[in-house]
């Protein structure tokens, strides 16, 4: 999994204290972003934060997904294709937001957010602005008032 985050997403292994259990800290531009722990460590409940045993098995377990900011979607998609990682695109033109969703080797969904995209690349995918609103999703009143 560490290699996936480094090779596919461009993270680098960062210095980590000499904890009494295995793991990695990964970062971008010298700033730590992700802490990774190793599965199968005896007595892991002593070292980790207390997720139920086997919680992260079968998809993403206790976490639905994680999101990162990214730049240059064209370059990113070319890179994903080159390393054989499928992606699911979505765009939200109203917010100038373009997203890619990928899975890491453990099945965790990763959302990559590209802001400031005025025209989504023609890769298919879902357009949030054309999706029906869920009954519980209310329009932003500030935006509705400004449009009136």
XYZ file of C-alpha atoms in Angstrom:
148
model
C 0.000 0.000 0.000
C 2.877 2.390 0.762
C 4.258 1.833 -2.734
C 0.841 2.604 -4.276
C 0.611 5.956 -2.480
C 4.163 6.843 -3.521
C 4.076 5.572 -7.118
C 0.483 6.462 -8.030
C -0.218 9.563 -5.921
C 3.291 11.011 -5.634
C 3.687 10.774 -1.864
C 7.131 10.404 -0.332
C 8.178 8.504 2.780
C 8.715 11.009 5.591
C 10.814 10.686 8.746
C 8.883 8.926 11.498
C 9.668 8.499 15.202
C 11.019 5.108 16.205
C 7.658 3.837 17.437
C 7.568 0.271 18.825
C 5.354 -0.850 15.901
C 5.772 -0.821 12.110
C 4.329 1.860 9.872
C 5.044 4.811 7.608
C 4.384 8.507 7.461
C 3.852 9.732 3.920
C 3.874 13.314 2.752
C 3.790 15.759 -0.114
C 6.167 18.719 -0.391
C 7.765 17.782 2.915
C 4.490 17.890 4.875
C 3.077 14.767 6.494
C -0.361 13.867 5.137
C -0.967 10.156 5.784
C -0.057 7.798 8.620
C 0.002 4.119 7.669
C 0.069 1.190 10.034
C 0.818 -2.409 9.216
C -1.831 -5.100 9.490
C -1.188 -8.328 11.349
C 0.844 -6.845 14.198
C 0.441 -8.968 17.351
C -1.348 -7.041 20.108
C -2.102 -4.195 17.694
C -4.738 -2.851 20.101
C -1.831 -1.657 22.264
C -0.402 0.476 19.464
C -3.227 1.738 17.279
C -6.182 3.997 18.027
C -8.818 1.429 18.788
C -10.716 0.580 15.603
C -12.549 -2.706 16.027
C -10.621 -5.779 14.936
C -10.841 -6.280 11.151
C -12.715 -2.956 10.709
C -10.711 -2.024 7.634
C -11.362 -5.285 5.795
C -13.807 -5.458 2.885
C -13.631 -2.064 1.179
C -12.846 0.845 3.468
C -14.311 -0.374 6.737
C -14.745 2.455 9.207
C -13.834 5.163 6.667
C -15.948 5.868 3.570
C -13.158 7.622 1.665
C -10.293 10.094 1.962
C -9.827 13.207 -0.164
C -6.772 15.098 -1.356
C -6.293 18.311 -3.316
C -4.599 17.775 -6.662
C -3.533 19.773 -9.716
C -3.372 19.200 -13.477
C -6.110 16.613 -14.077
C -4.952 15.887 -17.653
C -1.479 14.928 -16.438
C -2.914 12.988 -13.496
C -5.204 10.868 -15.699
C -2.322 10.099 -18.085
C -0.263 8.993 -15.088
C -3.073 6.802 -13.720
C -3.444 5.129 -17.128
C 0.327 4.600 -17.362
C 0.421 2.811 -14.002
C -2.784 0.863 -14.715
C -5.048 2.432 -12.093
C -8.672 2.883 -13.209
C -10.451 6.068 -12.201
C -14.024 7.312 -12.022
C -14.437 10.979 -12.983
C -17.059 13.419 -11.713
C -17.456 17.130 -12.260
C -19.470 19.916 -10.717
C -19.352 22.867 -13.137
C -21.186 25.246 -10.753
C -18.280 24.970 -8.328
C -15.507 24.628 -10.921
C -14.687 21.294 -9.326
C -13.440 18.207 -11.113
C -12.923 14.940 -9.206
C -11.308 11.572 -9.801
C -12.043 8.546 -7.630
C -9.607 5.639 -7.398
C -9.129 2.652 -5.085
C -5.937 1.887 -3.193
C -4.712 -1.738 -2.910
C -6.701 -2.175 0.326
C -9.966 -1.056 -1.292
C -10.063 2.422 0.267
C -11.655 4.998 -2.048
C -9.473 8.045 -2.696
C -11.081 11.265 -3.957
C -8.804 13.651 -5.846
C -10.177 17.216 -6.017
C -9.128 19.610 -8.785
C -10.547 23.095 -8.149
C -10.752 25.925 -10.680
C -11.662 23.640 -13.592
C -14.061 25.620 -15.793
C -14.454 22.889 -18.415
C -14.212 19.253 -17.401
C -12.062 17.042 -19.619
C -14.135 14.865 -21.943
C -13.626 11.589 -20.070
C -17.245 10.821 -19.372
C -18.194 10.438 -15.761
C -20.976 11.977 -13.754
C -22.024 15.619 -13.802
C -23.214 16.568 -10.300
C -25.209 19.501 -11.697
C -27.438 17.050 -13.614
C -28.026 14.653 -10.736
C -31.362 14.834 -8.894
C -31.043 16.424 -5.471
C -31.542 14.130 -2.510
C -34.552 15.136 -0.418
C -32.274 15.934 2.517
C -29.885 18.109 0.455
C -31.011 21.721 0.671
C -29.823 24.352 -1.759
C -27.318 26.832 -0.382
C -29.605 29.760 0.673
C -26.850 32.355 0.157
C -26.349 31.220 -3.437
C -30.108 31.052 -4.121
C -30.558 34.608 -2.758
C -27.687 35.932 -4.904
C -29.224 34.355 -8.020
C -32.646 35.969 -7.369
